[in-house]
XYZ file of C-alpha atoms in Angstrom:
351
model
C 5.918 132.890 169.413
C 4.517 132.974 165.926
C 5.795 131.618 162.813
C 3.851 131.331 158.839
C 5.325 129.921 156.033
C 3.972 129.219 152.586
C 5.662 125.961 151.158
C 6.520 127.428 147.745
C 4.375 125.459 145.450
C 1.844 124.757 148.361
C -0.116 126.063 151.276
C 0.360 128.270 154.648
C 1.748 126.504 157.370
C 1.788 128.443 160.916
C 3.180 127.740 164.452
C 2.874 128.894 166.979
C 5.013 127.817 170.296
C 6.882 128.677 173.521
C 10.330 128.076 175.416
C 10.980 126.994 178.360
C 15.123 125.683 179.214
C 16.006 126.242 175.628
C 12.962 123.714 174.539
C 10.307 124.033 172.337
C 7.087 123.859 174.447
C 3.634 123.921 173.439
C 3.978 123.918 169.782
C 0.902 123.806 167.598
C 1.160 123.191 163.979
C -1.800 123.968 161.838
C -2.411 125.611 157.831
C -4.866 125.408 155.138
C -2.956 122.133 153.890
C -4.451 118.797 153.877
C -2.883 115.616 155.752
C -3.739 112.052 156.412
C -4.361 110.014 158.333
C -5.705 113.083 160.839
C -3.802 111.836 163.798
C -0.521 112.628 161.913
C -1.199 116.252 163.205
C -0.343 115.449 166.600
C 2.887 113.345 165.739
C 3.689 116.396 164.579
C 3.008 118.429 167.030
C 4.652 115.108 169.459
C 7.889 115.195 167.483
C 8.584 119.347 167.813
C 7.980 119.260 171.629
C 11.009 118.927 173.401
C 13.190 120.002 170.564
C 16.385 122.075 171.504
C 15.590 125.896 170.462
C 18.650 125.804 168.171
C 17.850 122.781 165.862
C 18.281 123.970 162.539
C 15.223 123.524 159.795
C 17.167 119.860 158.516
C 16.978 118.368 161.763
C 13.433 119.325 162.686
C 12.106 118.458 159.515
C 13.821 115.047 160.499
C 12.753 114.543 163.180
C 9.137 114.865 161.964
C 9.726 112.232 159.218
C 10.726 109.567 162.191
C 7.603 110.343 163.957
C 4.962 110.392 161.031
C 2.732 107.155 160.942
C 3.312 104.799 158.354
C 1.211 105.669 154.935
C 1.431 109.761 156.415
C 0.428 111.532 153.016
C 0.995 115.514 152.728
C -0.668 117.736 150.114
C 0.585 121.092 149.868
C 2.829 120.575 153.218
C 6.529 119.172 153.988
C 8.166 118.149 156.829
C 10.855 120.955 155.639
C 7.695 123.836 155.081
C 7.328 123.478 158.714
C 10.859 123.187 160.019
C 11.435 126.234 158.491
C 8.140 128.275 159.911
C 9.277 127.163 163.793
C 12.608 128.751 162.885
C 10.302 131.914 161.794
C 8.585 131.625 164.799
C 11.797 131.328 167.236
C 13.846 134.363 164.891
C 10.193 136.642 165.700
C 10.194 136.420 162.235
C 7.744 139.392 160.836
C 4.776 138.688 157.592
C 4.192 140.290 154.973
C 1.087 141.982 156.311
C 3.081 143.327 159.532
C 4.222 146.291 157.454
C 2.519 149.734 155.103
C 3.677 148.647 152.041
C 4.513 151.436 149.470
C 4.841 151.615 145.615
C 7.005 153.514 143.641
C 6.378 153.892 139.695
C 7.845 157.179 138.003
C 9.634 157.891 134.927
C 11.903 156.108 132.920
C 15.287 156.565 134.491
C 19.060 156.260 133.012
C 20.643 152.472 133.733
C 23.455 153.637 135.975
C 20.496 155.754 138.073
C 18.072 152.442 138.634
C 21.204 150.850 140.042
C 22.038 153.710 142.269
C 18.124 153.747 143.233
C 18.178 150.181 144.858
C 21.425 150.874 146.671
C 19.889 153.669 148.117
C 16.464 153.171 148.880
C 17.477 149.506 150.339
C 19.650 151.324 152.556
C 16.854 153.809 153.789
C 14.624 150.752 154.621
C 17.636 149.793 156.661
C 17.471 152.404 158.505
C 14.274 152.301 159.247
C 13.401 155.587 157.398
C 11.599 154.063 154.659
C 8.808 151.805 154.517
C 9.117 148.056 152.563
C 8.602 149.334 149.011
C 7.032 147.897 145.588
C 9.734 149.885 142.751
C 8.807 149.242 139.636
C 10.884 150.016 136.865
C 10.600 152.466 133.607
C 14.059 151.908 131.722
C 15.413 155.233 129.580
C 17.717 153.678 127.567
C 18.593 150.066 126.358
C 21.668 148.257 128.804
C 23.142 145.327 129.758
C 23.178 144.978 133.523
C 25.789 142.333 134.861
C 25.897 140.774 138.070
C 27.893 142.201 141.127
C 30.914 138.923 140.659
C 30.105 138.534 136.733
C 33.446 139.232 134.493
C 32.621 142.142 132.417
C 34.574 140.698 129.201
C 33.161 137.329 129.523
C 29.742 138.409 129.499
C 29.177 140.850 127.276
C 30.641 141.565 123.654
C 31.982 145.236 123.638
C 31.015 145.239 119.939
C 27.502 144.770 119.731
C 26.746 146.945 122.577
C 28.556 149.790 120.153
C 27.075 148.412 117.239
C 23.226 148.565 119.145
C 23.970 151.777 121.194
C 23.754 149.388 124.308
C 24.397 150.945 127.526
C 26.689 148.387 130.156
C 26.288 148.910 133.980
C 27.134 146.066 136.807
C 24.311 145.993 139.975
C 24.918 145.228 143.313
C 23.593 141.810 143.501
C 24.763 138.390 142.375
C 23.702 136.602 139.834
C 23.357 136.765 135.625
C 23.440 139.466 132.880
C 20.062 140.914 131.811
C 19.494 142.032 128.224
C 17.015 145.401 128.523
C 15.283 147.216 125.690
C 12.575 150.032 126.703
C 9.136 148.579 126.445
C 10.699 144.708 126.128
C 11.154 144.063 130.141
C 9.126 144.403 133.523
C 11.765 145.000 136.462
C 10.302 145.255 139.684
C 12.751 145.560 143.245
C 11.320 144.688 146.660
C 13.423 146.845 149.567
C 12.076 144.917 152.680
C 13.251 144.905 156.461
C 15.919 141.673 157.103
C 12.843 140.774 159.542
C 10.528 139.695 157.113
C 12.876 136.776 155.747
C 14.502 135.611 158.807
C 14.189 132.161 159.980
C 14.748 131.394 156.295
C 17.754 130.153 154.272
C 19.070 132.491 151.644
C 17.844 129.852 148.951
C 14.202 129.891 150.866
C 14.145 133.799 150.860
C 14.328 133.546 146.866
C 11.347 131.414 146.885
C 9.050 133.427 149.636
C 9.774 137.041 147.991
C 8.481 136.134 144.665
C 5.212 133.952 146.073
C 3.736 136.955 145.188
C 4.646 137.316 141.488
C 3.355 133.735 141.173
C 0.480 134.941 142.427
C 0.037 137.762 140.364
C 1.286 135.442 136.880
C -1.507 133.106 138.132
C -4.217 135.877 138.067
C -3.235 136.480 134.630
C -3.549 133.194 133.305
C 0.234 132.255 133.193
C 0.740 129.149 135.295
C 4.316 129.935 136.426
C 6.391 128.302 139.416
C 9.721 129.060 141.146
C 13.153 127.051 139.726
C 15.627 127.126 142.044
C 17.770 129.280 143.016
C 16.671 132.438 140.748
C 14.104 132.005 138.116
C 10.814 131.732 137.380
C 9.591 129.130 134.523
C 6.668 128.431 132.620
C 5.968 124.851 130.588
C 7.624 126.671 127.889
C 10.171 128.217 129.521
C 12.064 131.085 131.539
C 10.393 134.317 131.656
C 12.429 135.748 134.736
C 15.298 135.886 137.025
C 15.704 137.480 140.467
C 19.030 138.271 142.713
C 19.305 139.569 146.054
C 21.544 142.132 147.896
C 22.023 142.127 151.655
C 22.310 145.178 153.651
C 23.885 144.719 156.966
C 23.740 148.556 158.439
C 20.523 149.209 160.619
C 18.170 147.101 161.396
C 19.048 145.471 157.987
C 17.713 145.023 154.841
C 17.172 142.716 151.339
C 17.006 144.022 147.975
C 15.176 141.232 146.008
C 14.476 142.419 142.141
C 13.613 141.046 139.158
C 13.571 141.245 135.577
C 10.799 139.671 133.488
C 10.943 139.442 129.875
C 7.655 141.027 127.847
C 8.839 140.709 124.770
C 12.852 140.117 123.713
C 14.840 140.672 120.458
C 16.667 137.441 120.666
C 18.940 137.667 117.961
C 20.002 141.555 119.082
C 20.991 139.530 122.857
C 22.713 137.008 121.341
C 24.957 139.968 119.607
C 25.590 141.542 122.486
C 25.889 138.862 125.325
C 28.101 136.232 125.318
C 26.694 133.370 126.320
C 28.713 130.187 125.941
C 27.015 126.614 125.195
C 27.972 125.377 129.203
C 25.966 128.335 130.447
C 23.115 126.492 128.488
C 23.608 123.081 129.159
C 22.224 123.232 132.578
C 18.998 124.836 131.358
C 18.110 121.935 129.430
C 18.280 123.862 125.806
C 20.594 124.392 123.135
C 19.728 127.528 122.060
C 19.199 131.018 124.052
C 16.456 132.059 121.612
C 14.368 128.753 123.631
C 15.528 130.136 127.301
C 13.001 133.066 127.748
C 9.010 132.839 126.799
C 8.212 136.438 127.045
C 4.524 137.341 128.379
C 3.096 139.389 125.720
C 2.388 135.897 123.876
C 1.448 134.150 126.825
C -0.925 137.192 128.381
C -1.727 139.090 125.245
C -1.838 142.010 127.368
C 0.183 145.213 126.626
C 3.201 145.760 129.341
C 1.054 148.447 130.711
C -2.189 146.391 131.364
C 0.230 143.260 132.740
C 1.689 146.347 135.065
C -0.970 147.630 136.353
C -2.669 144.000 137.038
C 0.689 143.121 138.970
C 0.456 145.928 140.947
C -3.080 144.944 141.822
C -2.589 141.744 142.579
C -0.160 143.270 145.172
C -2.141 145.822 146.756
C -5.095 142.968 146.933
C -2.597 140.664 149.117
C -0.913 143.117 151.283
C -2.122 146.694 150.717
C -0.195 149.389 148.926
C -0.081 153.359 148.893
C 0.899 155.055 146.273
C 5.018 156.802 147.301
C 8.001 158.613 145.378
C 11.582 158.815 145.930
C 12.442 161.922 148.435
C 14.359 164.799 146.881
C 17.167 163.564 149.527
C 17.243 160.073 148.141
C 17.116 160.798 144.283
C 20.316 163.500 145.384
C 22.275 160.623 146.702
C 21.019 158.151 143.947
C 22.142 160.432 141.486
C 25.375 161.232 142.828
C 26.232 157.503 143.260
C 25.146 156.938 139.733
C 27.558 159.544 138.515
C 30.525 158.487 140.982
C 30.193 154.734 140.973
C 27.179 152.794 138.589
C 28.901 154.882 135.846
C 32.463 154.518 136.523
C 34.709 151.874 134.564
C 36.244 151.030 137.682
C 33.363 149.726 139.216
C 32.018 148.137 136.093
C 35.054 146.709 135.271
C 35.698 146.066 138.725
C 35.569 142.166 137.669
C 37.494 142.545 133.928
């Protein structure tokens, strides 16, 4: 069995290993990190061997802290980084470049429809009819998209989305309420098979689906990191948020997306999301203004340009080919967007 992980932050850790009477045999740990002294390898190695197949990722990576010789120093490697790739390893966890990756970038499309679009091509990756797929998003019209649990009159301020012509529509994942203008946001989704993040926590599969984004921020000169459990910061501060959405039919599936801020009217959010001062307290800042850095100051590149350099950073990791949305899927996307992303009773589902 096989297992990689990238310790967010660090390097690649792999594993390889057997089974024999519900043990680990054999295991072999190994990366492009750096450890001293050099025999702390094989205590490693030493403390995995033997291990019950059903240890969770807390209780390996303990008991490779007992067995590391005194003065052990890791760079770019945890004891938890490779817990977590032998549980990759024992779920047959799949990698990134197991799969024909596919992007989708079309038109701008209506709020309700982009919702409607993840549902439905998350599902088709499910299935197994659809390959793991890059979408990024072209918005038509300025919204206010809520999280799946989020209270729709806590959130936003009914008001100044009249007052602004502001579009509201709730999403299928968890999480916090994005503030979209045309032109102002990047908003990317990743529909990938359950495979590719198993052997991970759910907190861990934030982390590992947007390694790549760091990546691709890195290559444009932003220096950018993951905060747990959904954003991802800069020195001077947030520039995006992610959630996920589960799919349990088929072979299973996660929708990861996110929405990064290019450029942001601050005041016009402020007017039409209500966000209270204990919302803010955790994110170290007392105004929302401070909470998102957008990247047309820190890139100077035009949303386009910072686009089409994402997408490349992408295809340069993993591959890409170039895809579209199936007359059948953009159907049933746009009959869910009419029947349930634009209903009040699924938007004010949560009042």
């Amino acid at each position: 069995m096989h297992g990689e992980y990238k310790v967010p932050g660090g390097k690649l850790v792999v594993v390889d290993l057997d089974t024999a009477d519900g043990m680990l045999r054999g295991v072999r740990v190994a990366g492009d990190f750096f450890l001293e002294p050099d025999e702390a390898i094989e205590a490693i190695d030493a403390a995995l061997e033997g291990a019950p197949a059903d240890t969770d990722a807390t209780a390996l990576a303990s008991r490779i802290d007992a067995a590391l010789p005194a003065g052990t120093v890791m760079y770019g490697l945890t004891s938890e980084g490779i817990a977590v790739a032998v549980r990759r390893a024992l779920a047959r966890a799949t990698d990134w470049t197991d799969y024909d990756w596919q992007v989708i970038h079309a038109a701008p499309e209506s709020p309700a429809l982009h919702m409607a679009l993840d549902e439905v091509l998350t599902t088709e990756v499910a299935a197994g009819r659809r390959p793991p797929t890059l979408r990024i998003w072209e918005w038509g019209a300025p919204a206010v998209v809520i999280g799946s649990f989020q209270s729709l009159r806590n959130e936003v301020d009914p008001a100044g989305t009249e007052r602004h012509g502001i579009t509201v529509v709730r999403r299928i994942s968890g999480g916090g309420a994005m503030f979209i203008e045309p032109g102002n946001t990047i908003t990317y989704s990743l529909s990938v098979p359950e495979a590719l993040v198993k052997g991970l926590t759910f907190a861990d599969s934030y982390a590992y689906l947007d390694d790549w984004v760091l990546g691709a921020l890195g290559d444009l000169g932003v220096k950018a990191w993951y905060q747990p459990l959904n954003d991802i910061a800069t020195d001077t501060g947030k520039i995006a948020g992610a959630a996920q959405k589960r799919v349990v039919s088929g072979r299973g599936a996660v929708l990861h997306h996110v929405t990064m801020a290019y450029d942001i009217d601050a005041d016009k959010m402020l007017d039409v999301l209500r966000i209270g001062r204990e919302k803010l307290s955790d994110k170290g800042t007392r105004s929302a203004k401070k909470r998102v850095d957008p990247l047309r100051r820190q890139t100077g590149l035009s949303r386009e340009a910072v686009i089409e350099r994402m997408i490349a950073s992408f295809r340069g990791r993993y591959g890409l080919t170039e895809g579209r949305v199936t007359e059948e899927e953009m159907a049933r996307a746009r009959e869910l967007a009419a029947t349930k992303f634009s209903s009040r009773a699924w938007t004010a589902r949560v009042p």
